[in-house]
Amino acid sequence: MKKLAIIAISLLLGLGLEAKKTDLVLNIIPEPQSVSFGKGEFKVKGANFNYDSFLTKPTVEAIAKLADDIYICTGKVNSLAAATGVNYGTPIESLKGIFFLKDPTLAPEEYKIEVGTHAMKVTASDTNGFLYAIATFRQMLPVDVYAARQIKDKLPIPCCTIQDKPRFSYRGLELDCARHFYSVDQVKRLLDVMAMYKLNRFHWHLTEDQGWRLEIKKYPLLTEIGAFRSGTQQTYERGKNDGKRYGGYYTQEQVKEIVEYAGKLGIIVIPELDLPGHMLAAMASYPWLGCTGGPYQVWTRWGVSDQVLCVGKEKTFEFLFDVLDEICDLFPSEYIHIGGDECPKKEWDRCPACTAKMDELGLVSDDKGTRGQKLQNYVTKRVQDYLAAKGRKIIGWDEILEGELAEGATVMSWRGTTGGIKAAGLGFDVIMSPTTYCYLDYKQGTTEKDELAGAGYPKKGKVYDAKNLYSYEPLDGFDDASAAHILGVQGNVWTEYIRNEDQLYFMVIPRLQALSEVQWTIPANRNYDNLVRKMQAYHFKVMDAFGYNYRPL
Ligand code: ACM
Ligand code: ZN
């Protein structure tokens, strides 16, 4: 009897301890830089929100939205007021309620959250820092707060101090809206989920062989003709398509709406004008853009086309500069992505205008590169110079490095990591996006759904799941000097086989969450088992609440 009682008591004690322990586990993704727990908890229900006069409008709006969502949950008003007589240096012990205070000593995007029994103090030096603090704050609350669902809960948060900042400044996601088109609302939903996980760059792939998606006022045929194709390849068989007209594009008004929406979430939109390859949709619209003069068709199949822009003609550059003028008016981003990938040189080698240009420039094939590669360098440089005069910088896929790349370009390393390692060694800034880890269109497994939505290219038998992505260490292979050139990491979502939102999120989640820790979290704090735990305990429920599909772990 005595023995049983002892067992019962120790079980109870054990459970009690267990409960206490789990209380002190947070589910934040990406994992913050440091978390230390104190004693007790703070109850968010009904707490007053206060903010100082240095905060930006988007910050105050985000705070108001948080207070509102909490109110919807609890039914108890959280007042929102300007804080007076306090600043970031005010000790938490003399505060009561929730305070958002600008601390100019913190780095860009850095934030700090202190939780005491009577107050929460949130500090940052810029808008993004506050937005990330709010994202973290939300993840310390029940899933219902995310979903703005009513619950009976005082919303306790354990007393703690969180100090957090990103490992990399560039934390991107690319979406290919050309192979398959995603509506304005669908793009916004992707931006929403990026913001939840502190991604800050949306690389928008807008032009392709299979469709031109951006309204350009000076060249209306780009969208009248170039935005639509007569069929779509449905299986891995190149020769076959479904014969159904498919397409769509974004008006300039819609683009402005998306850029503004992203901006409020702390996300910069980087448009990609992919050149001089991947231009068939433009060439179908204006056949003089090609070496043969066409006729061309918006492509109905996937792959790499031999037909590329004719760069021996001045008129092609006039076109590119006009398009870039409108792009620069629409996108305030410092960087414009100019593609540069997969540009076969066959047509140039037999085009009178292109070969004449190579001769005029005195291009010869040597150990630095072929004549064709050097002609692409010439195109890259002219576009780079044109954009530089407008105060913009270029990003290009790692092919732009072939031949000789001009100073000031940023290289996006996709064909493995060697391009990035070489570029950084030469002093170029680099964004890492190797297919082996960062291609979210690659298959995650062998189920029917994996087969349906995943691209056909990956190596047979290799699985590109969240665990594989998570194992990526972006600085592997770089020496210290080169590592300083790594701006960050990007995941790419090519959509040849991703036909709708349902498939999109099956491919993106949970790889997006894994990606966010690769981008944000210091290596010492990364732990895949912990990521899986956080997904199961919390984040899949958040995805459910918002109706995002995902691939279960
Ligand atoms: C690419 O995947 N062609 C950049
Ligand atoms: Zn040509």
Coordinates of C-alpha atoms and ligand atoms in Angstrom, one line a residue:
M1 CA 0.0 0.0 0.0
K2 CA 2.7 2.4 1.1
K3 CA 4.7 1.5 -2.0
L4 CA 1.8 2.2 -4.2
A5 CA 1.2 5.6 -2.6
I6 CA 4.9 6.5 -3.1
I7 CA 4.6 5.5 -6.7
A8 CA 1.4 7.5 -7.1
I9 CA 3.0 10.6 -5.4
S10 CA 6.1 10.3 -7.5
L11 CA 4.0 10.0 -10.7
L12 CA 2.0 13.1 -9.7
L13 CA 5.2 14.9 -8.9
G14 CA 6.6 13.7 -12.2
L15 CA 3.6 14.9 -14.1
G16 CA 3.7 18.2 -12.3
L17 CA 7.3 18.7 -13.1
E18 CA 6.6 17.6 -16.7
A19 CA 3.7 20.2 -16.9
K20 CA 6.0 22.9 -15.6
K21 CA 8.7 22.0 -18.0
T22 CA 6.5 22.1 -21.1
D23 CA 5.1 25.5 -19.9
L24 CA 8.6 26.8 -20.4
V25 CA 9.0 25.5 -23.9
L26 CA 8.3 28.0 -26.6
N27 CA 7.3 27.1 -30.1
I28 CA 8.9 30.0 -32.0
I29 CA 10.0 29.5 -35.6
P30 CA 12.6 30.6 -36.6
E31 CA 14.3 29.8 -33.3
P32 CA 15.4 33.0 -31.6
Q33 CA 19.0 33.8 -30.8
S34 CA 18.5 33.6 -27.0
V35 CA 15.7 32.9 -24.6
S36 CA 16.0 32.9 -20.8
F37 CA 13.2 32.2 -18.5
G38 CA 12.3 34.0 -15.2
K39 CA 9.7 33.1 -12.6
G40 CA 5.9 33.6 -13.1
E41 CA 3.9 34.7 -16.0
F42 CA 2.3 37.8 -17.6
K43 CA -1.4 37.7 -18.6
V44 CA -2.1 39.3 -21.9
K45 CA -5.9 39.3 -21.6
G46 CA -7.1 42.8 -21.1
A47 CA -3.6 44.3 -20.9
N48 CA -3.1 47.9 -22.1
F49 CA -0.9 48.3 -25.2
N50 CA 1.4 51.4 -25.2
Y51 CA 3.7 52.7 -27.9
D52 CA 6.1 55.5 -28.0
S53 CA 6.1 58.4 -30.4
F54 CA 9.1 57.2 -32.4
L55 CA 7.3 54.2 -34.0
T56 CA 6.5 54.2 -37.7
K57 CA 2.9 54.0 -39.0
P58 CA 3.2 50.4 -40.1
T59 CA 4.5 49.4 -36.7
V60 CA 1.6 51.1 -34.9
E61 CA -0.8 49.4 -37.3
A62 CA 0.7 46.0 -36.6
I63 CA 0.5 46.6 -32.9
A64 CA -3.2 47.7 -33.3
K65 CA -3.9 44.5 -35.3
L66 CA -2.4 42.4 -32.6
A67 CA -4.4 44.1 -29.8
D68 CA -7.5 43.6 -31.9
D69 CA -6.9 40.0 -32.6
I70 CA -6.3 39.4 -28.9
Y71 CA -9.5 41.3 -28.0
I72 CA -11.5 39.1 -30.5
C73 CA -10.1 36.1 -28.6
T74 CA -10.7 37.1 -25.1
G75 CA -13.7 39.5 -25.4
K76 CA -11.8 41.9 -23.1
V77 CA -10.7 45.2 -24.6
N78 CA -6.9 45.9 -24.8
S79 CA -6.6 49.6 -24.9
L80 CA -4.0 51.2 -27.2
A81 CA -2.4 54.4 -26.3
A82 CA 0.7 56.5 -26.7
A83 CA 3.2 55.9 -23.9
T84 CA 4.3 59.0 -22.0
G85 CA 7.1 59.5 -19.6
V86 CA 8.8 56.2 -20.4
N87 CA 11.4 55.2 -22.9
Y88 CA 13.4 52.1 -23.9
G89 CA 15.6 52.6 -20.8
T90 CA 12.7 52.4 -18.3
P91 CA 13.1 49.2 -16.2
I92 CA 10.4 46.7 -16.7
E93 CA 9.7 46.7 -13.0
S94 CA 8.2 50.2 -13.3
L95 CA 6.0 49.4 -16.2
K96 CA 2.4 48.0 -16.2
G97 CA 1.0 46.7 -19.4
I98 CA 2.5 46.0 -22.8
F99 CA 5.1 48.6 -24.1
F100 CA 6.6 49.0 -27.5
L101 CA 9.5 51.3 -27.3
K102 CA 12.1 52.3 -29.8
D103 CA 15.7 51.4 -28.8
P104 CA 18.1 53.1 -31.3
T105 CA 21.0 51.0 -29.9
L106 CA 19.6 47.8 -31.5
A107 CA 20.7 46.7 -35.0
P108 CA 18.4 46.8 -38.0
E109 CA 15.8 43.9 -37.7
E110 CA 17.0 43.1 -34.1
Y111 CA 14.4 43.1 -31.3
K112 CA 14.1 42.3 -27.7
I113 CA 11.1 41.1 -25.6
E114 CA 11.1 41.2 -21.9
V115 CA 8.2 39.6 -20.0
G116 CA 7.7 40.3 -16.3
T117 CA 4.7 39.5 -14.1
H118 CA 3.2 43.0 -14.6
A119 CA 4.6 44.1 -18.0
M120 CA 5.9 43.2 -21.3
K121 CA 8.5 45.4 -22.9
V122 CA 9.2 45.1 -26.6
T123 CA 12.1 47.1 -28.2
A124 CA 13.6 47.4 -31.6
S125 CA 15.2 50.2 -33.7
D126 CA 13.3 49.8 -36.9
T127 CA 10.0 48.7 -38.4
N128 CA 11.1 45.2 -39.3
G129 CA 12.5 44.7 -35.8
F130 CA 9.1 45.5 -34.3
L131 CA 7.3 43.4 -36.9
Y132 CA 9.5 40.4 -36.0
A133 CA 8.9 41.1 -32.3
I134 CA 5.2 41.0 -33.0
A135 CA 5.5 37.7 -35.0
T136 CA 7.3 36.2 -32.1
F137 CA 4.8 37.6 -29.6
R138 CA 2.0 35.9 -31.6
Q139 CA 3.8 32.6 -31.5
M140 CA 3.8 32.8 -27.7
L141 CA 0.0 32.9 -27.7
P142 CA -2.4 30.1 -28.4
V143 CA -3.1 29.2 -32.0
D144 CA -6.6 30.7 -31.5
V145 CA -5.1 34.2 -31.4
Y146 CA -3.7 33.7 -34.8
A147 CA -7.0 32.6 -36.0
A148 CA -8.9 35.3 -34.1
R149 CA -11.1 32.6 -32.5
Q150 CA -12.8 33.2 -29.2
I151 CA -11.3 31.2 -26.3
K152 CA -11.6 31.3 -22.5
D153 CA -8.0 32.0 -21.7
K154 CA -6.1 34.7 -19.9
L155 CA -3.3 34.2 -22.5
P156 CA -0.4 33.7 -20.0
I157 CA 3.1 34.2 -21.3
P158 CA 6.0 32.9 -19.1
C159 CA 8.3 35.5 -17.8
C160 CA 11.3 35.5 -20.0
T161 CA 13.7 37.6 -22.0
I162 CA 14.1 37.0 -25.7
Q163 CA 17.0 38.7 -27.6
D164 CA 16.9 38.0 -31.3
K165 CA 18.3 39.1 -34.6
P166 CA 18.7 37.5 -38.0
R167 CA 21.9 35.6 -39.1
F168 CA 21.5 36.8 -42.7
S169 CA 20.0 40.1 -44.0
Y170 CA 18.6 38.6 -47.2
R171 CA 15.9 36.0 -46.5
G172 CA 14.1 35.3 -49.7
L173 CA 11.5 33.2 -51.3
E174 CA 11.0 33.1 -55.1
L175 CA 7.6 32.4 -56.8
D176 CA 7.4 31.6 -60.5
C177 CA 4.1 33.2 -61.5
A178 CA 4.8 32.5 -65.2
R179 CA 4.7 28.7 -65.6
H180 CA 1.5 28.9 -63.5
F181 CA -0.3 32.1 -62.6
Y182 CA -1.1 33.1 -59.1
S183 CA -3.7 35.8 -58.4
V184 CA -3.1 39.0 -56.4
D185 CA -4.9 37.5 -53.4
Q186 CA -2.9 34.3 -53.7
V187 CA 0.4 36.2 -53.8
K188 CA -0.7 38.1 -50.8
R189 CA -1.4 34.9 -48.9
L190 CA 2.1 33.8 -49.7
L191 CA 3.5 37.1 -48.4
D192 CA 1.4 36.6 -45.2
V193 CA 3.0 33.2 -44.5
M194 CA 6.5 34.6 -45.3
A195 CA 6.0 37.4 -42.8
M196 CA 5.0 34.9 -40.1
Y197 CA 8.5 33.4 -40.5
K198 CA 10.4 36.6 -40.8
L199 CA 11.3 36.3 -44.5
N200 CA 12.0 39.7 -46.0
R201 CA 12.5 39.4 -49.8
F202 CA 9.9 38.2 -52.3
H203 CA 11.6 37.4 -55.6
W204 CA 8.8 37.6 -58.1
H205 CA 9.5 35.7 -61.4
L206 CA 7.3 37.5 -63.9
T207 CA 8.6 36.7 -67.4
E208 CA 9.2 33.4 -69.0
D209 CA 9.0 31.4 -72.2
Q210 CA 5.6 30.2 -71.1
G211 CA 4.1 33.6 -70.2
W212 CA 4.7 37.3 -69.7
R213 CA 2.9 38.4 -66.5
L214 CA 3.6 42.1 -66.2
E215 CA 1.6 44.9 -67.9
I216 CA 4.0 47.2 -69.7
K217 CA 2.2 50.3 -71.1
K218 CA 4.7 50.9 -73.9
Y219 CA 4.4 47.3 -75.2
P220 CA 0.8 46.2 -74.9
L221 CA 1.2 43.0 -76.9
L222 CA 3.4 41.6 -74.1
T223 CA 0.2 40.9 -72.2
E224 CA -2.3 40.7 -75.1
I225 CA -0.3 38.0 -76.7
G226 CA 2.6 37.0 -74.4
A227 CA 0.4 36.4 -71.3
F228 CA -1.4 33.5 -72.8
R229 CA -0.4 30.1 -74.2
S230 CA -2.4 27.6 -76.3
G231 CA -1.7 24.7 -74.0
T232 CA 0.3 23.4 -71.0
Q233 CA 2.5 20.4 -70.7
Q234 CA 0.9 18.2 -68.1
T235 CA 3.2 15.2 -67.6
Y236 CA 7.0 14.8 -67.9
E237 CA 6.5 14.2 -71.6
R238 CA 7.8 17.3 -73.4
G239 CA 5.9 16.8 -76.7
K240 CA 2.4 16.8 -75.2
N241 CA 0.1 19.5 -73.9
D242 CA -3.5 19.8 -72.9
G243 CA -4.4 22.2 -75.8
K244 CA -6.2 24.5 -73.3
R245 CA -5.6 28.3 -73.5
Y246 CA -4.0 29.3 -70.2
G247 CA -2.7 32.6 -68.9
G248 CA -3.1 35.9 -67.0
Y249 CA -1.1 38.9 -66.0
Y250 CA -0.8 41.6 -63.3
T251 CA -1.9 45.2 -64.2
Q252 CA 0.4 47.9 -63.0
E253 CA -2.2 48.9 -60.4
Q254 CA -2.2 45.3 -59.0
V255 CA 1.6 45.3 -58.9
K256 CA 1.5 48.5 -56.8
E257 CA -1.0 46.9 -54.5
I258 CA 1.2 43.9 -54.0
V259 CA 4.4 46.0 -53.4
E260 CA 2.5 48.1 -50.9
Y261 CA 1.0 45.0 -49.2
A262 CA 4.5 43.4 -48.9
G263 CA 6.0 46.6 -47.6
K264 CA 3.6 46.7 -44.7
L265 CA 4.8 43.2 -43.8
G266 CA 8.4 44.2 -44.0
I267 CA 9.0 42.4 -47.3
I268 CA 10.8 44.0 -50.3
V269 CA 9.6 42.8 -53.7
I270 CA 12.4 42.1 -56.2
P271 CA 11.0 41.7 -59.7
E272 CA 12.8 39.4 -62.2
L273 CA 13.0 40.3 -65.8
D274 CA 14.7 37.1 -67.1
L275 CA 17.0 37.9 -70.0
P276 CA 18.4 37.2 -72.5
G277 CA 17.1 33.7 -72.4
H278 CA 13.6 32.6 -71.2
M279 CA 12.1 35.4 -73.4
L280 CA 9.9 33.4 -75.8
A281 CA 6.6 35.0 -74.6
A282 CA 8.1 38.5 -75.4
M283 CA 9.4 37.3 -78.8
A284 CA 5.9 35.8 -79.6
S285 CA 4.5 39.3 -78.9
Y286 CA 7.3 41.2 -80.8
P287 CA 9.0 38.8 -83.2
W288 CA 11.7 41.4 -84.0
L289 CA 13.2 40.7 -80.6
G290 CA 14.5 37.3 -81.9
C291 CA 17.4 36.5 -84.2
T292 CA 15.3 35.0 -86.9
G293 CA 12.3 37.3 -86.7
G294 CA 10.0 34.5 -85.8
P295 CA 7.2 33.7 -85.9
Y296 CA 7.4 32.5 -82.3
Q297 CA 4.8 31.0 -79.9
V298 CA 4.4 31.3 -76.2
W299 CA 5.8 27.9 -75.1
T300 CA 3.4 25.1 -74.2
R301 CA 6.2 22.9 -72.9
W302 CA 8.8 23.0 -70.1
G303 CA 12.6 23.1 -70.6
V304 CA 15.2 25.5 -72.0
S305 CA 14.5 27.1 -75.4
D306 CA 17.3 27.7 -77.9
Q307 CA 15.4 30.8 -79.0
V308 CA 16.6 33.8 -77.1
L309 CA 16.8 37.6 -77.5
C310 CA 18.7 38.9 -80.4
V311 CA 21.3 41.1 -78.7
G312 CA 23.1 42.1 -81.9
K313 CA 20.3 44.6 -82.6
E314 CA 20.1 48.0 -80.8
K315 CA 16.3 47.8 -80.9
T316 CA 16.4 44.9 -78.4
F317 CA 18.2 47.1 -75.9
E318 CA 15.7 49.9 -76.5
F319 CA 13.0 47.4 -75.6
L320 CA 14.8 46.2 -72.5
F321 CA 15.5 49.8 -71.3
D322 CA 11.9 50.8 -71.8
V323 CA 10.6 47.8 -69.9
L324 CA 13.1 48.5 -67.1
D325 CA 11.9 52.1 -66.9
E326 CA 8.4 50.9 -66.1
I327 CA 9.7 48.2 -63.8
C328 CA 11.8 50.8 -61.8
D329 CA 8.7 53.0 -61.6
L330 CA 6.7 50.1 -60.1
F331 CA 9.3 48.5 -57.8
P332 CA 11.2 50.7 -55.3
S333 CA 13.6 47.8 -54.6
E334 CA 17.3 48.6 -54.7
Y335 CA 17.9 45.3 -56.6
I336 CA 16.4 44.3 -59.9
H337 CA 16.8 40.6 -60.8
I338 CA 17.8 40.3 -64.5
G339 CA 17.8 36.5 -64.7
G340 CA 20.7 35.4 -67.0
D341 CA 20.1 31.7 -66.5
E342 CA 19.9 29.0 -69.2
C343 CA 20.7 31.1 -72.3
P344 CA 21.9 28.8 -75.1
K345 CA 24.2 30.6 -77.5
K346 CA 23.4 28.5 -80.7
E347 CA 21.2 31.2 -82.3
W348 CA 23.7 33.9 -81.7
D349 CA 26.4 31.9 -83.4
R350 CA 24.4 31.8 -86.6
C351 CA 22.8 35.2 -86.4
P352 CA 24.3 37.9 -88.7
A353 CA 23.5 40.7 -86.2
C354 CA 24.8 38.8 -83.2
T355 CA 28.0 37.6 -84.9
A356 CA 28.6 41.1 -86.2
K357 CA 28.3 42.4 -82.7
M358 CA 30.8 39.8 -81.4
D359 CA 33.2 40.9 -84.1
E360 CA 32.7 44.6 -83.4
L361 CA 33.4 43.9 -79.7
G362 CA 36.5 41.8 -80.6
L363 CA 35.2 38.8 -78.6
V364 CA 37.2 35.6 -78.9
S365 CA 36.7 32.3 -77.2
D366 CA 39.5 31.6 -74.7
D367 CA 40.0 30.0 -71.3
K368 CA 37.9 32.8 -69.7
G369 CA 34.8 31.9 -71.8
T370 CA 33.3 31.4 -75.2
R371 CA 32.4 34.3 -77.6
G372 CA 28.7 33.6 -76.7
Q373 CA 29.3 33.8 -73.0
K374 CA 31.2 37.1 -73.5
L375 CA 28.3 38.4 -75.6
Q376 CA 26.1 37.6 -72.6
N377 CA 28.5 39.5 -70.4
Y378 CA 28.1 42.5 -72.7
V379 CA 24.3 42.3 -72.3
T380 CA 24.6 42.0 -68.6
K381 CA 26.9 45.0 -68.4
R382 CA 24.7 47.2 -70.5
V383 CA 21.7 46.4 -68.4
Q384 CA 23.7 46.8 -65.2
D385 CA 24.9 50.2 -66.3
Y386 CA 21.5 51.3 -67.3
L387 CA 20.1 50.3 -63.9
A388 CA 23.0 51.8 -62.1
A389 CA 22.2 55.2 -63.6
K390 CA 18.8 54.9 -62.0
G391 CA 20.4 54.0 -58.7
R392 CA 19.6 50.3 -58.9
K393 CA 21.8 47.1 -58.6
I394 CA 21.4 43.8 -60.4
I395 CA 21.1 40.3 -59.2
G396 CA 21.6 37.5 -61.7
W397 CA 21.6 33.7 -61.7
D398 CA 25.1 32.2 -61.5
E399 CA 25.5 31.9 -65.3
I400 CA 26.2 35.7 -65.3
L401 CA 29.6 34.8 -63.8
E402 CA 30.6 32.8 -66.9
G403 CA 33.1 34.9 -69.0
E404 CA 33.8 38.1 -67.1
L405 CA 31.3 39.7 -64.8
A406 CA 31.5 43.4 -64.1
E407 CA 32.0 44.7 -60.5
G408 CA 28.9 45.4 -58.4
A409 CA 26.6 42.6 -59.6
T410 CA 25.2 40.1 -57.0
V411 CA 25.2 36.5 -57.9
M412 CA 22.4 34.1 -57.0
S413 CA 24.0 30.6 -56.8
W414 CA 21.6 28.0 -57.9
R415 CA 23.6 25.3 -59.7
G416 CA 24.9 23.9 -56.4
T417 CA 27.2 26.0 -54.3
T418 CA 30.3 26.3 -56.6
G419 CA 29.0 29.4 -58.4
G420 CA 28.5 31.1 -55.1
I421 CA 31.9 30.1 -53.7
K422 CA 33.6 31.3 -56.9
A423 CA 31.7 34.6 -57.0
A424 CA 32.4 35.4 -53.4
G425 CA 36.1 34.5 -53.9
L426 CA 36.1 37.1 -56.6
G427 CA 34.5 39.7 -54.3
F428 CA 30.9 39.6 -55.6
D429 CA 28.0 39.6 -53.2
V430 CA 26.2 36.3 -53.2
I431 CA 22.7 34.9 -52.4
M432 CA 22.7 31.1 -51.9
S433 CA 19.9 29.2 -53.5
P434 CA 21.4 25.8 -54.4
T435 CA 19.0 23.3 -56.1
T436 CA 20.3 20.6 -53.7
Y437 CA 18.6 22.2 -50.7
C438 CA 16.6 25.3 -51.7
Y439 CA 14.4 24.2 -54.6
L440 CA 10.9 23.8 -53.1
D441 CA 9.6 22.5 -56.4
Y442 CA 11.8 19.4 -56.0
K443 CA 10.1 16.2 -54.9
Q444 CA 9.9 15.6 -51.1
G445 CA 9.1 11.9 -51.3
T446 CA 7.6 9.2 -53.4
T447 CA 3.8 9.4 -52.7
E448 CA 1.4 10.0 -55.5
K449 CA 1.0 13.6 -54.3
D450 CA 4.8 14.1 -54.3
E451 CA 4.9 12.8 -57.9
L452 CA 2.0 15.1 -59.0
A453 CA 3.3 18.4 -57.8
G454 CA 7.1 17.8 -57.8
A455 CA 9.4 18.7 -60.6
G456 CA 10.8 15.8 -62.6
Y457 CA 14.4 16.9 -62.6
P458 CA 15.8 15.7 -59.3
K459 CA 18.1 12.8 -59.0
K460 CA 16.2 9.5 -58.8
G461 CA 15.8 8.4 -55.2
K462 CA 17.0 11.6 -53.7
V463 CA 14.5 13.2 -51.4
Y464 CA 14.4 17.0 -51.1
D465 CA 12.3 17.2 -48.0
A466 CA 12.3 19.6 -45.0
K467 CA 15.0 17.6 -43.3
N468 CA 17.3 17.8 -46.3
L469 CA 16.8 21.6 -46.5
Y470 CA 17.3 21.9 -42.8
S471 CA 20.7 20.2 -43.1
Y472 CA 22.0 23.0 -45.3
E473 CA 24.8 25.1 -43.9
P474 CA 25.1 28.2 -46.2
L475 CA 28.7 29.0 -45.2
D476 CA 30.1 25.5 -45.8
G477 CA 32.9 25.8 -48.3
F478 CA 33.5 29.6 -47.8
D479 CA 36.5 31.1 -46.1
D480 CA 36.0 34.0 -43.7
A481 CA 36.6 36.7 -46.4
S482 CA 34.2 35.1 -48.8
A483 CA 31.6 34.4 -46.1
A484 CA 31.3 38.2 -45.6
H485 CA 29.9 38.4 -49.1
I486 CA 27.0 36.0 -48.4
L487 CA 24.0 38.2 -48.1
G488 CA 21.6 35.4 -47.4
V489 CA 19.6 32.4 -48.6
Q490 CA 16.6 32.0 -50.8
G491 CA 14.1 29.2 -51.5
N492 CA 12.8 28.9 -55.0
V493 CA 9.3 27.8 -56.0
W494 CA 9.3 27.0 -59.8
T495 CA 5.8 26.1 -60.8
E496 CA 5.9 23.9 -63.9
Y497 CA 4.2 21.1 -62.0
I498 CA 2.6 23.3 -59.2
R499 CA -0.7 24.1 -60.8
N500 CA -2.7 25.6 -57.9
E501 CA -2.6 26.9 -54.3
D502 CA -3.2 23.5 -52.8
Q503 CA -0.2 22.0 -54.5
L504 CA 1.8 25.1 -53.8
Y505 CA 1.5 24.8 -50.0
F506 CA 2.0 21.1 -50.2
M507 CA 5.4 21.9 -51.6
V508 CA 6.1 25.0 -49.5
I509 CA 5.1 23.9 -46.0
P510 CA 6.9 22.8 -43.9
R511 CA 10.0 23.5 -46.0
L512 CA 9.3 27.2 -45.6
Q513 CA 9.7 26.9 -41.8
A514 CA 12.9 24.8 -42.2
L515 CA 14.2 27.5 -44.6
S516 CA 13.4 30.3 -42.1
E517 CA 15.7 28.7 -39.5
V518 CA 18.5 28.3 -42.1
Q519 CA 18.1 32.0 -42.9
W520 CA 17.6 33.4 -39.5
T521 CA 18.9 31.1 -36.7
I522 CA 22.5 30.7 -35.7
P523 CA 23.9 27.2 -36.2
A524 CA 24.2 26.5 -32.5
N525 CA 20.5 27.0 -32.0
R526 CA 19.4 24.9 -35.0
N527 CA 17.9 21.5 -34.1
Y528 CA 15.8 19.5 -36.6
D529 CA 14.0 17.5 -33.9
N530 CA 13.0 20.7 -32.2
L531 CA 11.7 22.1 -35.5
V532 CA 9.6 19.0 -35.9
R533 CA 8.3 19.3 -32.3
K534 CA 7.4 23.0 -32.9
M535 CA 5.6 22.1 -36.1
Q536 CA 3.6 19.3 -34.5
A537 CA 2.8 21.2 -31.3
Y538 CA 1.9 24.5 -32.9
H539 CA 2.6 25.5 -36.5
F540 CA 0.6 22.9 -38.4
K541 CA -2.3 24.1 -36.3
V542 CA -1.6 27.6 -37.3
M543 CA -1.5 26.5 -41.0
D544 CA -4.8 24.7 -40.4
A545 CA -6.4 27.8 -38.9
F546 CA -5.4 29.8 -42.0
G547 CA -6.3 27.1 -44.5
Y548 CA -2.7 26.6 -45.8
N549 CA -2.2 23.1 -47.1
Y550 CA 1.0 21.3 -46.1
R551 CA 2.9 18.1 -46.3
P552 CA 2.8 16.4 -42.9
L553 CA 6.2 15.5 -41.5
Ligands
ACM1 C1 16.9 28.3 -62.6 O1 16.5 27.5 -61.8 N1 16.9 28.2 -63.9 C2 17.5 29.5 -62.0
ZN2 ZN 20.8 37.8 -83.1

